[in-house]
PDB file of C-alpha atoms in Angstrom:
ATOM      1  CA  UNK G   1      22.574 -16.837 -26.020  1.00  0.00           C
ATOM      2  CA  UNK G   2      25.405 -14.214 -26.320  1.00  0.00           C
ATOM      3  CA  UNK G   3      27.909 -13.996 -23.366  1.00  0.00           C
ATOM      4  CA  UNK G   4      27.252 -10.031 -23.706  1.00  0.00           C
ATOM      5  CA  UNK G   5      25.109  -9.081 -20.510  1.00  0.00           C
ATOM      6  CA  UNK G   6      24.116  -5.493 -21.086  1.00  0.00           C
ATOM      7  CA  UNK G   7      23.221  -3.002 -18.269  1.00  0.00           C
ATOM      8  CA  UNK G   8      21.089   0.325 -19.495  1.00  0.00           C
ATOM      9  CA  UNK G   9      21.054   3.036 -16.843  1.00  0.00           C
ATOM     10  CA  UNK G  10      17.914   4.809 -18.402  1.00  0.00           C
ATOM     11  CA  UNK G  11      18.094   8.938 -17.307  1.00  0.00           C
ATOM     12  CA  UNK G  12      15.072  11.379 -17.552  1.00  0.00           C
ATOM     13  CA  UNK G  13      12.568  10.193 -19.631  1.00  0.00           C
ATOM     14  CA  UNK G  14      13.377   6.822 -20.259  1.00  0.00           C
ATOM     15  CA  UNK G  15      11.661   4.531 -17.705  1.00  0.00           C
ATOM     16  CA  UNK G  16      11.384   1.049 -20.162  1.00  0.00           C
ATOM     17  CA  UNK G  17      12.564  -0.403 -23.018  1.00  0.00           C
ATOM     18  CA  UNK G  18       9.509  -1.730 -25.044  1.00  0.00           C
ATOM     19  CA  UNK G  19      11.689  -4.283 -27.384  1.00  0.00           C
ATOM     20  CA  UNK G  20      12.673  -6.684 -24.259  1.00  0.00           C
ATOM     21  CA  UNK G  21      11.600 -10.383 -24.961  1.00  0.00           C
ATOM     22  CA  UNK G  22      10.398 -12.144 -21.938  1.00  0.00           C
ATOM     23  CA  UNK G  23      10.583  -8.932 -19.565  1.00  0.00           C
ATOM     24  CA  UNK G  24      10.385  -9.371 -16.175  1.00  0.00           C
ATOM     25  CA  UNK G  25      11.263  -6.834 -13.463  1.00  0.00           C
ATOM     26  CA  UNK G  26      13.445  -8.288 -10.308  1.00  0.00           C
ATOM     27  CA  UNK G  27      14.244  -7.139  -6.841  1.00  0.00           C
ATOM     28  CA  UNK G  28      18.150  -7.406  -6.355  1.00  0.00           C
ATOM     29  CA  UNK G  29      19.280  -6.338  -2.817  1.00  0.00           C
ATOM     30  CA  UNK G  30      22.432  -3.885  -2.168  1.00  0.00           C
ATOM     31  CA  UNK G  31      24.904  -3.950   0.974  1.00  0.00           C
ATOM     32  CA  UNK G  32      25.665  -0.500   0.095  1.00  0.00           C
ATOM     33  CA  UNK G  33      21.562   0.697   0.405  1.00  0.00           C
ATOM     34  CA  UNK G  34      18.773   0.869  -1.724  1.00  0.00           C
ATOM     35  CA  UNK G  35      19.275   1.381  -6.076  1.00  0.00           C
ATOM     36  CA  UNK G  36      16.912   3.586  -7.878  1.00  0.00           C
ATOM     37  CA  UNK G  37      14.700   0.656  -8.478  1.00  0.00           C
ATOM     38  CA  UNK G  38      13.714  -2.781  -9.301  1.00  0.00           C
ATOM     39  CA  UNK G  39      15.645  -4.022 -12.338  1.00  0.00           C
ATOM     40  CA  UNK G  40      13.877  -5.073 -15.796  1.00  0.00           C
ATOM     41  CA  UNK G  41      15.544  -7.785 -17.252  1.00  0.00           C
ATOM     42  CA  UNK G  42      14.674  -9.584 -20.606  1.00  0.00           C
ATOM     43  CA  UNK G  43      16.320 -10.326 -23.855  1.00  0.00           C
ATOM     44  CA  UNK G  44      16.972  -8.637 -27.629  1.00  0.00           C
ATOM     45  CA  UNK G  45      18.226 -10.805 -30.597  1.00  0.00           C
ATOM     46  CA  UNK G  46      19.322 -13.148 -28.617  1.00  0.00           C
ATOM     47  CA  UNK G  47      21.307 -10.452 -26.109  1.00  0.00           C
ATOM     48  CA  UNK G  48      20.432 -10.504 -22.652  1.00  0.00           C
ATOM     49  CA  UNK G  49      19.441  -6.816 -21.374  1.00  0.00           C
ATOM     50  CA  UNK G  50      19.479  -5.601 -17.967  1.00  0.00           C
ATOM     51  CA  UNK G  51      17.527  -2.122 -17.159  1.00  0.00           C
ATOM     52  CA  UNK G  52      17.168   0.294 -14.258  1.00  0.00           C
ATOM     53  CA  UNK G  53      15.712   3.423 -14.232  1.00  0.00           C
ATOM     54  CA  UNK G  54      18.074   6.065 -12.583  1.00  0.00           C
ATOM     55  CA  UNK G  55      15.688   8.463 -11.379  1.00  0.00           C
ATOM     56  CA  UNK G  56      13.494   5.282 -10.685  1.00  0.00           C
ATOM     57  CA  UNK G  57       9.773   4.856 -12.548  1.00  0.00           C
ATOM     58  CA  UNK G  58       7.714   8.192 -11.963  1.00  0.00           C
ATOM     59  CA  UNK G  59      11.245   9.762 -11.579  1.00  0.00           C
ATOM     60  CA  UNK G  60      10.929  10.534  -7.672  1.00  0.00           C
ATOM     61  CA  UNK G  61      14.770  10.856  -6.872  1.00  0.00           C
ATOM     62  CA  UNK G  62      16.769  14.103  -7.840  1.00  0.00           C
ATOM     63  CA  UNK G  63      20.447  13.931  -8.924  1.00  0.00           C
ATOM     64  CA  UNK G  64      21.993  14.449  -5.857  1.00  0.00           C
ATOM     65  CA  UNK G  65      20.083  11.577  -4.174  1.00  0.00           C
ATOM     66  CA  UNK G  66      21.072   8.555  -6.890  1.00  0.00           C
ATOM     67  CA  UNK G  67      22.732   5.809  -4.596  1.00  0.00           C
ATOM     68  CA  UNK G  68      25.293   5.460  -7.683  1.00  0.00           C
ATOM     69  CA  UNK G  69      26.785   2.606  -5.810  1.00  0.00           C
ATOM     70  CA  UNK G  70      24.273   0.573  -4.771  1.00  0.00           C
ATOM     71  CA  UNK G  71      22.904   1.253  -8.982  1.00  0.00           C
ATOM     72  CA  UNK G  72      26.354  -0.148 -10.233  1.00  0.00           C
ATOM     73  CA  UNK G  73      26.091  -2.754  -7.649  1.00  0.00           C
ATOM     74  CA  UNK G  74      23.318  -4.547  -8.220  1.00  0.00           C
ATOM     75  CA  UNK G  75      24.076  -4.347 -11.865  1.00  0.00           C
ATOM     76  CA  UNK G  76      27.153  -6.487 -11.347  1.00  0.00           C
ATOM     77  CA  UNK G  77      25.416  -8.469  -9.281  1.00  0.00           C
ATOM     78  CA  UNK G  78      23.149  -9.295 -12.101  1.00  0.00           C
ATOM     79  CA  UNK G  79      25.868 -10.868 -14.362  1.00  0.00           C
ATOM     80  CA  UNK G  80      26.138  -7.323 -16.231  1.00  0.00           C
ATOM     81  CA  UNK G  81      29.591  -7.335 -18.307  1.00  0.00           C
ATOM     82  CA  UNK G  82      29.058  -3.480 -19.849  1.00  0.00           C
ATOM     83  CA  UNK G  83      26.981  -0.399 -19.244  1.00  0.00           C
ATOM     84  CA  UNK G  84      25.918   1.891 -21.489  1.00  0.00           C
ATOM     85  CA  UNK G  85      24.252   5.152 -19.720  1.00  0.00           C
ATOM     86  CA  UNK G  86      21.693   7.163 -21.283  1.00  0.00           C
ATOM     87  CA  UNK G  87      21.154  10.182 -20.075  1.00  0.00           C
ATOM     88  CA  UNK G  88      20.027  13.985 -20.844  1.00  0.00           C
ATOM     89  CA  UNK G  89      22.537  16.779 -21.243  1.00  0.00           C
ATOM     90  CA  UNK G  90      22.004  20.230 -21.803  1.00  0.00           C
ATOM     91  CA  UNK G  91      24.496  21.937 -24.564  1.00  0.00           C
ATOM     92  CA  UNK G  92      27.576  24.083 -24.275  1.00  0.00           C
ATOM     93  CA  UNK G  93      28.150  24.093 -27.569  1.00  0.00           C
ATOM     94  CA  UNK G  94      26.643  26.014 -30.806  1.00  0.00           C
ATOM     95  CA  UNK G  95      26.984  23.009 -32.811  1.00  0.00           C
ATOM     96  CA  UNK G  96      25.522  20.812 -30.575  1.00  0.00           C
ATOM     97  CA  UNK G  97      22.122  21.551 -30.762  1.00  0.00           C
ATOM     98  CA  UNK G  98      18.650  20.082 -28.751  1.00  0.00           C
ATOM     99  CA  UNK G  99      18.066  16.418 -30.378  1.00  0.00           C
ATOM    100  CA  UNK G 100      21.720  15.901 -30.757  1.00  0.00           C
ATOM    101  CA  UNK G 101      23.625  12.612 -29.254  1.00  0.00           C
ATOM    102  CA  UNK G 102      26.239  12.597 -27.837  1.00  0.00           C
ATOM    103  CA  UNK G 103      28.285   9.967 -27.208  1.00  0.00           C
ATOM    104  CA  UNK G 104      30.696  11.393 -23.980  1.00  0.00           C
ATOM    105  CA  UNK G 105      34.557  10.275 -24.549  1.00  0.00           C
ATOM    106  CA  UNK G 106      35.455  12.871 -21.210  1.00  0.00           C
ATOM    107  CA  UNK G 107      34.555  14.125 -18.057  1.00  0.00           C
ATOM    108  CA  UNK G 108      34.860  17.590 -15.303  1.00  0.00           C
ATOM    109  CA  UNK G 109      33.428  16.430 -12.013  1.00  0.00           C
ATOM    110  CA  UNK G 110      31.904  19.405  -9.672  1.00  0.00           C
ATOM    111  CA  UNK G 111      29.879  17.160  -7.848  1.00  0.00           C
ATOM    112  CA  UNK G 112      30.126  17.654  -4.131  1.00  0.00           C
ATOM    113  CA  UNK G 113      28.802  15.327  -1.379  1.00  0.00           C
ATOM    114  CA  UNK G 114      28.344  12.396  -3.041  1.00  0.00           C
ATOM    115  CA  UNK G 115      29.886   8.773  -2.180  1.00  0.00           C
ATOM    116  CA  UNK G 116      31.813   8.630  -5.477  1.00  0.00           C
ATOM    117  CA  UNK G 117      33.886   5.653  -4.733  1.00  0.00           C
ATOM    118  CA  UNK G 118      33.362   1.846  -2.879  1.00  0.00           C
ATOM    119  CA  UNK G 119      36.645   1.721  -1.484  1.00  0.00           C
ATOM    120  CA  UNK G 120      37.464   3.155   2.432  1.00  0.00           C
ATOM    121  CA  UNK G 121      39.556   2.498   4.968  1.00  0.00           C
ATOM    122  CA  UNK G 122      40.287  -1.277   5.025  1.00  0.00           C
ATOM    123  CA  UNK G 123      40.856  -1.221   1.629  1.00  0.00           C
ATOM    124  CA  UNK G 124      42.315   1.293  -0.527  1.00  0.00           C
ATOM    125  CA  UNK G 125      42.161   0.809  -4.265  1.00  0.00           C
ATOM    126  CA  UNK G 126      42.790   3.733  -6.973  1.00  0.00           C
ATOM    127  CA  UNK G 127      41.714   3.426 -10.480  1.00  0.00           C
ATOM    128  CA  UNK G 128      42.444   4.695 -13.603  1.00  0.00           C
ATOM    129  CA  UNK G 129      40.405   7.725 -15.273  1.00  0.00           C
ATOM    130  CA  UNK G 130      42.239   8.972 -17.410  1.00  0.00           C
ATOM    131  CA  UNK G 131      40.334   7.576 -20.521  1.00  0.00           C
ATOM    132  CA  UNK G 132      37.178   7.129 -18.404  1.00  0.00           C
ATOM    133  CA  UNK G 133      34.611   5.484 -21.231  1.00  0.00           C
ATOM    134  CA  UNK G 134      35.379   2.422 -23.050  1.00  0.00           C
ATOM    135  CA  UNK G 135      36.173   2.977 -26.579  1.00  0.00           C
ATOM    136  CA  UNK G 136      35.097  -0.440 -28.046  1.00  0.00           C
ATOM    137  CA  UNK G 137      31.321  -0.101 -26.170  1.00  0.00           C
ATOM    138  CA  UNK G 138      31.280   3.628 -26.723  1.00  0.00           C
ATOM    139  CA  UNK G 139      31.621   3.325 -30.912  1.00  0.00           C
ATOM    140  CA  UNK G 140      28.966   0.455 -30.697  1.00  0.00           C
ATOM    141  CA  UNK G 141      26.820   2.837 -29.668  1.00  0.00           C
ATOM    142  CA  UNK G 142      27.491   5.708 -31.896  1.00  0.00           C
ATOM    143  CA  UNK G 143      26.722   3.356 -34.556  1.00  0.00           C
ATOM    144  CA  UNK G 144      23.558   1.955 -32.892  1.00  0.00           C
ATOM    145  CA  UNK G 145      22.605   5.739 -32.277  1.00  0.00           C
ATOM    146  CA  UNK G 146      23.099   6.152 -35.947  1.00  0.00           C
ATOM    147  CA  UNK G 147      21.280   3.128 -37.017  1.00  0.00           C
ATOM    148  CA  UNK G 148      18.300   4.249 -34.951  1.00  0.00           C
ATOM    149  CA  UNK G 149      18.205   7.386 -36.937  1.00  0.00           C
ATOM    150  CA  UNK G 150      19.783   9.808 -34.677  1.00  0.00           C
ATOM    151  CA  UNK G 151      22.431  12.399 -35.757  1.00  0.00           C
ATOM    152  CA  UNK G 152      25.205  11.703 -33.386  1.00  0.00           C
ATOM    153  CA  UNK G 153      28.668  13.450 -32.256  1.00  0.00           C
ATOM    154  CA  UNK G 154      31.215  11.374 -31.258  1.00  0.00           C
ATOM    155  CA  UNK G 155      33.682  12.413 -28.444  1.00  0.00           C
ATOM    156  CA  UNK G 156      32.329  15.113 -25.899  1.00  0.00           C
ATOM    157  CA  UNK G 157      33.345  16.711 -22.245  1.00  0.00           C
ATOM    158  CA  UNK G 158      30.514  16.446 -20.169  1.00  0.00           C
ATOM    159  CA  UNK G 159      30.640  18.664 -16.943  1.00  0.00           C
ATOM    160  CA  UNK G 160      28.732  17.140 -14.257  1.00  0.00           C
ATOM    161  CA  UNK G 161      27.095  19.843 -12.026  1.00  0.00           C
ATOM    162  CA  UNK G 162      25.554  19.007  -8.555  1.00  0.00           C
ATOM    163  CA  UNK G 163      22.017  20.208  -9.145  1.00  0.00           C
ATOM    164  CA  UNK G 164      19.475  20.221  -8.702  1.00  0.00           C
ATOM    165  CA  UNK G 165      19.475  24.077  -9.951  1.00  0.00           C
ATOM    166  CA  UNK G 166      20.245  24.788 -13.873  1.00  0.00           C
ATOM    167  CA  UNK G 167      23.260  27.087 -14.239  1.00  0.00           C
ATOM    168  CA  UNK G 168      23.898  30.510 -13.610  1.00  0.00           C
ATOM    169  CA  UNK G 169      25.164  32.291 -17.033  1.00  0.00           C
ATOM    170  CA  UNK G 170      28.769  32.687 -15.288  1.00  0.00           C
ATOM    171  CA  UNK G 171      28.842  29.261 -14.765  1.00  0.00           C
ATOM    172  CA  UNK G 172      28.022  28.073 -18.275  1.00  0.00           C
ATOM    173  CA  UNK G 173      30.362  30.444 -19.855  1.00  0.00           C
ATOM    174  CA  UNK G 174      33.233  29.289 -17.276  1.00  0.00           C
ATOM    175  CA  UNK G 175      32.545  25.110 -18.082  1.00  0.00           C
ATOM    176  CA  UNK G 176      32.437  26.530 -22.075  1.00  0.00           C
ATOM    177  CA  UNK G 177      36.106  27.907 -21.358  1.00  0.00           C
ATOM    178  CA  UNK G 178      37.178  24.894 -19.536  1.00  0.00           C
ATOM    179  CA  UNK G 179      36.316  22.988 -22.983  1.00  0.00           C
ATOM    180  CA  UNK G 180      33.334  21.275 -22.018  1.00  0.00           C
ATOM    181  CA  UNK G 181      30.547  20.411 -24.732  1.00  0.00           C
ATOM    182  CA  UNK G 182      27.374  19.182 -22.924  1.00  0.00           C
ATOM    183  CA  UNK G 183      26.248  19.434 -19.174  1.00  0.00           C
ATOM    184  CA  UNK G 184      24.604  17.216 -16.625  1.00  0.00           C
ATOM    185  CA  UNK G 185      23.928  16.177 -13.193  1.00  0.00           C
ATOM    186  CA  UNK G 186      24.209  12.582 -13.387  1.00  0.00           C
ATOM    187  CA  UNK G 187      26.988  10.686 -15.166  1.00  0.00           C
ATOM    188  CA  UNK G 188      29.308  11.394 -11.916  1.00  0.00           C
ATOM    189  CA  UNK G 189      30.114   9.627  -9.828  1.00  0.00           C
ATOM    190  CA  UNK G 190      28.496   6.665 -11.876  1.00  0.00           C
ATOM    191  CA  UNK G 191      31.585   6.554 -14.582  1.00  0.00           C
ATOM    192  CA  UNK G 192      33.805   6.329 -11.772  1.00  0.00           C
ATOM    193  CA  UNK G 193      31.853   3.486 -10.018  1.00  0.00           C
ATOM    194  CA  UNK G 194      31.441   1.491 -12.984  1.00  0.00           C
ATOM    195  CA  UNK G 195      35.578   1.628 -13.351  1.00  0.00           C
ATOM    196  CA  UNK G 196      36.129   0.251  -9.843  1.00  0.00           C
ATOM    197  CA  UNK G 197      33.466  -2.585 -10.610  1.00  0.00           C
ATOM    198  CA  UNK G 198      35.323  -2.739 -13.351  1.00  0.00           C
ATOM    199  CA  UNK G 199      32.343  -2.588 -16.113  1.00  0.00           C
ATOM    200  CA  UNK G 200      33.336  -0.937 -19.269  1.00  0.00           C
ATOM    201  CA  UNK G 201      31.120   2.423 -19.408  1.00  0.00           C
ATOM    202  CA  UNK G 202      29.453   4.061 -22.591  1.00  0.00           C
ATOM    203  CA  UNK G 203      27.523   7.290 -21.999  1.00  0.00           C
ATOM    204  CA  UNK G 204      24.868   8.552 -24.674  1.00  0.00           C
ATOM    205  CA  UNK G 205      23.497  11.807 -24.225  1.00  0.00           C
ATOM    206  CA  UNK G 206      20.527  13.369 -25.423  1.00  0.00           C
ATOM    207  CA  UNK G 207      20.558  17.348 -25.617  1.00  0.00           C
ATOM    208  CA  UNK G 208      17.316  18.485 -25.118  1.00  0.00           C
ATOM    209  CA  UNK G 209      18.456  22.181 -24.906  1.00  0.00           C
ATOM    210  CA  UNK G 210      21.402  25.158 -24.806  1.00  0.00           C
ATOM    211  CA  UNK G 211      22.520  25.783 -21.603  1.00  0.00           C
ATOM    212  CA  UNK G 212      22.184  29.217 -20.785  1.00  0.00           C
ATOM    213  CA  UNK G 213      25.377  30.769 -22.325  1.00  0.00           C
ATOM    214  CA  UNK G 214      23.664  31.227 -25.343  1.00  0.00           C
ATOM    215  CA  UNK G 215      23.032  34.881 -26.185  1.00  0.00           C
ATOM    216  CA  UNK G 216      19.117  35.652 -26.613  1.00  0.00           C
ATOM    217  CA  UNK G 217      18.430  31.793 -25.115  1.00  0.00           C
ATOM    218  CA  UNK G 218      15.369  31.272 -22.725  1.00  0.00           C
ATOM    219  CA  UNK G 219      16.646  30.735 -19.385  1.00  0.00           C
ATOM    220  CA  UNK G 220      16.455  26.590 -19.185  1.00  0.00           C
ATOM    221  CA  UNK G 221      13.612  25.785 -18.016  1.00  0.00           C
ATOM    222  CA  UNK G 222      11.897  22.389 -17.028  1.00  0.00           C
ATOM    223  CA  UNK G 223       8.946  22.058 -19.860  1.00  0.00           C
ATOM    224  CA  UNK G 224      11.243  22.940 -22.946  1.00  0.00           C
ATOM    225  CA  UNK G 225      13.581  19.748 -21.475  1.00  0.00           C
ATOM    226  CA  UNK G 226      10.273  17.187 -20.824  1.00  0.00           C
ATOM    227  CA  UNK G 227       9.287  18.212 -24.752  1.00  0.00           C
ATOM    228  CA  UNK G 228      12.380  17.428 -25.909  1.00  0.00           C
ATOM    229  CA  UNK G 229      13.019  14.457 -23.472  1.00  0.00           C
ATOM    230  CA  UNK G 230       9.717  12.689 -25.190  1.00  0.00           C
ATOM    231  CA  UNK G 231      10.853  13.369 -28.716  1.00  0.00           C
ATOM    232  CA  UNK G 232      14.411  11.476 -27.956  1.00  0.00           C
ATOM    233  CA  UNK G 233      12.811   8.727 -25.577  1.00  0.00           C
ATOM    234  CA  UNK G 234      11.922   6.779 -28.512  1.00  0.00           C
ATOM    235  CA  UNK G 235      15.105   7.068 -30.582  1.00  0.00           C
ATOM    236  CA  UNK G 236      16.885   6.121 -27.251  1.00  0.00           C
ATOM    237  CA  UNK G 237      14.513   2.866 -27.369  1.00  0.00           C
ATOM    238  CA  UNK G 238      15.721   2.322 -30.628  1.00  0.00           C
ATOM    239  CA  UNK G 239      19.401   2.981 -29.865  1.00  0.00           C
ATOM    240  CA  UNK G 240      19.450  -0.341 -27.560  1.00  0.00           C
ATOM    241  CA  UNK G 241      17.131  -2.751 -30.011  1.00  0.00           C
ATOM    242  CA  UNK G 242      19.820  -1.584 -33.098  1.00  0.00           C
ATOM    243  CA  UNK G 243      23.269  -1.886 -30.293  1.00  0.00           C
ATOM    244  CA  UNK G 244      21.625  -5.901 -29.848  1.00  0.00           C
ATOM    245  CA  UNK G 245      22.165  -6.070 -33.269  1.00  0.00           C
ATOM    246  CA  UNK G 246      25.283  -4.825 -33.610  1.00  0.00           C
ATOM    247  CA  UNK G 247      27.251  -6.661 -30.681  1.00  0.00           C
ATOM    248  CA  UNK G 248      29.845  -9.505 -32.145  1.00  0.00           C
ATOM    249  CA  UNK G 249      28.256 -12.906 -31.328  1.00  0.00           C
ATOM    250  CA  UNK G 250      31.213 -13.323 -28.597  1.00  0.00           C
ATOM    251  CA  UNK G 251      32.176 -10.585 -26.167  1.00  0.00           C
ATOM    252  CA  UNK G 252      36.390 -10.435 -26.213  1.00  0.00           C
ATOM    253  CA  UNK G 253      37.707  -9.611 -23.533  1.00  0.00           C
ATOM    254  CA  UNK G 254      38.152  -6.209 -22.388  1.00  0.00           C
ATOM    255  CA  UNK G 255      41.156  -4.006 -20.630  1.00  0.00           C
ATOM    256  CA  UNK G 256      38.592  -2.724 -18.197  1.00  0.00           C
ATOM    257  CA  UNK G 257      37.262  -6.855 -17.534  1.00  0.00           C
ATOM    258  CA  UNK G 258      41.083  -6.910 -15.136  1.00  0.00           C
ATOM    259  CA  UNK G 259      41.360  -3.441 -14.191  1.00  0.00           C
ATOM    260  CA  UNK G 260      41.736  -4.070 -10.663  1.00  0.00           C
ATOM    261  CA  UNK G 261      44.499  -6.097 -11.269  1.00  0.00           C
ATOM    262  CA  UNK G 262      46.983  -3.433  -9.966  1.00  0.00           C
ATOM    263  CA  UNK G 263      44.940  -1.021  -8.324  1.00  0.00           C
ATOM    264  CA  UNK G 264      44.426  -2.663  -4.795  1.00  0.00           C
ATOM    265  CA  UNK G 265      46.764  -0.929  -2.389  1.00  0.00           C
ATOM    266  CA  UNK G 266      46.245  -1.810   0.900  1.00  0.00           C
ATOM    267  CA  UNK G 267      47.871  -5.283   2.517  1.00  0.00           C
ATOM    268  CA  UNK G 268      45.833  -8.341   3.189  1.00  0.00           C
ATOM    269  CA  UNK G 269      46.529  -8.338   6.902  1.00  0.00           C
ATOM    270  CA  UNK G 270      45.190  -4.772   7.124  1.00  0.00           C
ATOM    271  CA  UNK G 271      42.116  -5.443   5.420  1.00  0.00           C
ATOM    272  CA  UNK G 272      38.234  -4.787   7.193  1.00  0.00           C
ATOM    273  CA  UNK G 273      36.618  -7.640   6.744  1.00  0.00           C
ATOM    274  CA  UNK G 274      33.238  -5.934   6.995  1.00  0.00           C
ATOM    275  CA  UNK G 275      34.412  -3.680   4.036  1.00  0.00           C
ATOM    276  CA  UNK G 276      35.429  -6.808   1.903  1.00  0.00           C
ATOM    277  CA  UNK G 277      31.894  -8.641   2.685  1.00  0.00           C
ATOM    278  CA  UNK G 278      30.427  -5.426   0.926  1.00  0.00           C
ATOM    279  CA  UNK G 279      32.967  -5.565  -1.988  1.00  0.00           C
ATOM    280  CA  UNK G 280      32.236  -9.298  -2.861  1.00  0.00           C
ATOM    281  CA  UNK G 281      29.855  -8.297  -6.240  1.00  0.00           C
ATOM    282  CA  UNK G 282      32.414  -5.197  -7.194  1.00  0.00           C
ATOM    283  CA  UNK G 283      35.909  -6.353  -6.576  1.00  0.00           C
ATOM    284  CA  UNK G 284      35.210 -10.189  -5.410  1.00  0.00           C
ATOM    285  CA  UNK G 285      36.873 -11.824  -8.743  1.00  0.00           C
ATOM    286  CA  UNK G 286      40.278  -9.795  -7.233  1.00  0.00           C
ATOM    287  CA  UNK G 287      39.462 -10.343  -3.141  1.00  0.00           C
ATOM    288  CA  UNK G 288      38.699 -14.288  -3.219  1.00  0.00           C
TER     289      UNK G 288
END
């Protein structure tokens, strides 16, 4: 069995992955609230695979509802060593067009309101975004995108918009002049979660349209992205069965595996304890 313990944050339109061996789904319990949903768990050449839906199966919670950190929780409380997000974007870009992937090297944040971070009073920690993906994980998956048959960009800004509500046209021009390529309502603050659980982070997006900055574009609307969402769902499937494939037979070590290492600020004697109880999956290899 490889030491590789992969974590697949499935976004619209991928509920499942069809290729796990010995699939089971499994309850794993948060301190920080409820994740999107049970976790499906099961093997791939010899790779063990760890699944949760981020909308959850039927795809009852909207963006701005995700408990992000009880969803990277739970995944490191699985034995997860790297996550690789899947999710569907919208385009910025002319020559990024619907059934493009994307795999995301950058981020804008303009979420608002949600808890983007485990760390509080009682223990201050800051992290490290400046190169927020990991490069080894996220070029494993271009090539497993690749290998699956998809025609793949590497190296993309996503903006991540609140939501639920598309874009107005001002908006989408202003995130095209802040250089941003795709657009979605999900990858933050779930990037910056998986840092400070320190879990390298790949993120794979599926267009399934042009935003609406596109002179003489239909205004986005919800059927044209389901259409396109069940076209990529099985290329996505695909995407993790070749990535199995395609992992070394030993996972070396990673920058992100230490990364709280230096980022803890606040002195033992001033730490809560109830805070640290909660941090024991996320941060316990730096806390014991």
């Amino acid at each position: 069995m490889s030491d590789w313990v992969i974590g697949v944050v499935g976004g619209s339109g991928l509920y499942a992955i069809d290729a796990l061996e010995g699939a089971h789904w499994i309850d794993v319990a948060s301190p920080w609230g409820k994740p999107s949903d049970a976790l499906l768990t099961g093997t791939i050449a010899g790779v063990k695979f760890v699944f949760l839906p981020r909308h959850g199966r039927g795809h009852p919670i909207p963006p701005g509802e995700l408990n992000a950190r009880a969803n990277v929780d739970v995944l490191k409380r699985t034995g997860v060593t790297d996550i690789v997000s899947i999710s569907a974007v919208g385009s910025l870009a002319e020559e990024l067009p619907p059934g493009r992937f994307v795999v995301v090297d950058q981020f804008i944040d303009r979420t608002k309101g949600r808890p983007s971070t485990f760390y509080a009073t009682g223990m201050v920690a800051h992290v490290s975004m400046a190169d927020p993906v990991c490069p080894r994980l996220s070029e494993l998956a271009a090539s497993a995108a690749r290998a699956a048959g998809a025609d793949v960009t590497k190296g993309a800004t996503y903006l991540a918009m609140e939501g639920p509500q598309f874009s107005t046209r001002a908006e989408s021009n202003l995130y095209r002049q802040w250089g941003a390529h795709v657009i979605g309502m999900t990858a933050m603050p779930e990037a910056k979660l998986a840092r400070e659980a320190e879990l390298p982070y790949a993120l794979v997006a599926m267009v399934t349209d042009y935003d609406c900055w596109r002179e003489g574009e239909d205004h986005v609307d919800v059927a044209t992205v389901v259409a396109r969402l069940d076209s990529n769902a099985a290329t996505a499937r695909a995407l993790v069965f070749e990535l199995a494939k395609l992992l070394p037979p030993r996972r070396p070590a990673s920058p992100i595996d230490t990364n709280l290492d230096f980022a803890l600020i606040t002195a033992p004697d001033a730490r809560d304890k109830g805070l640290l109880a909660k941090l024991d999956a996320v941060a316990g290899r730096v806390l014991k």
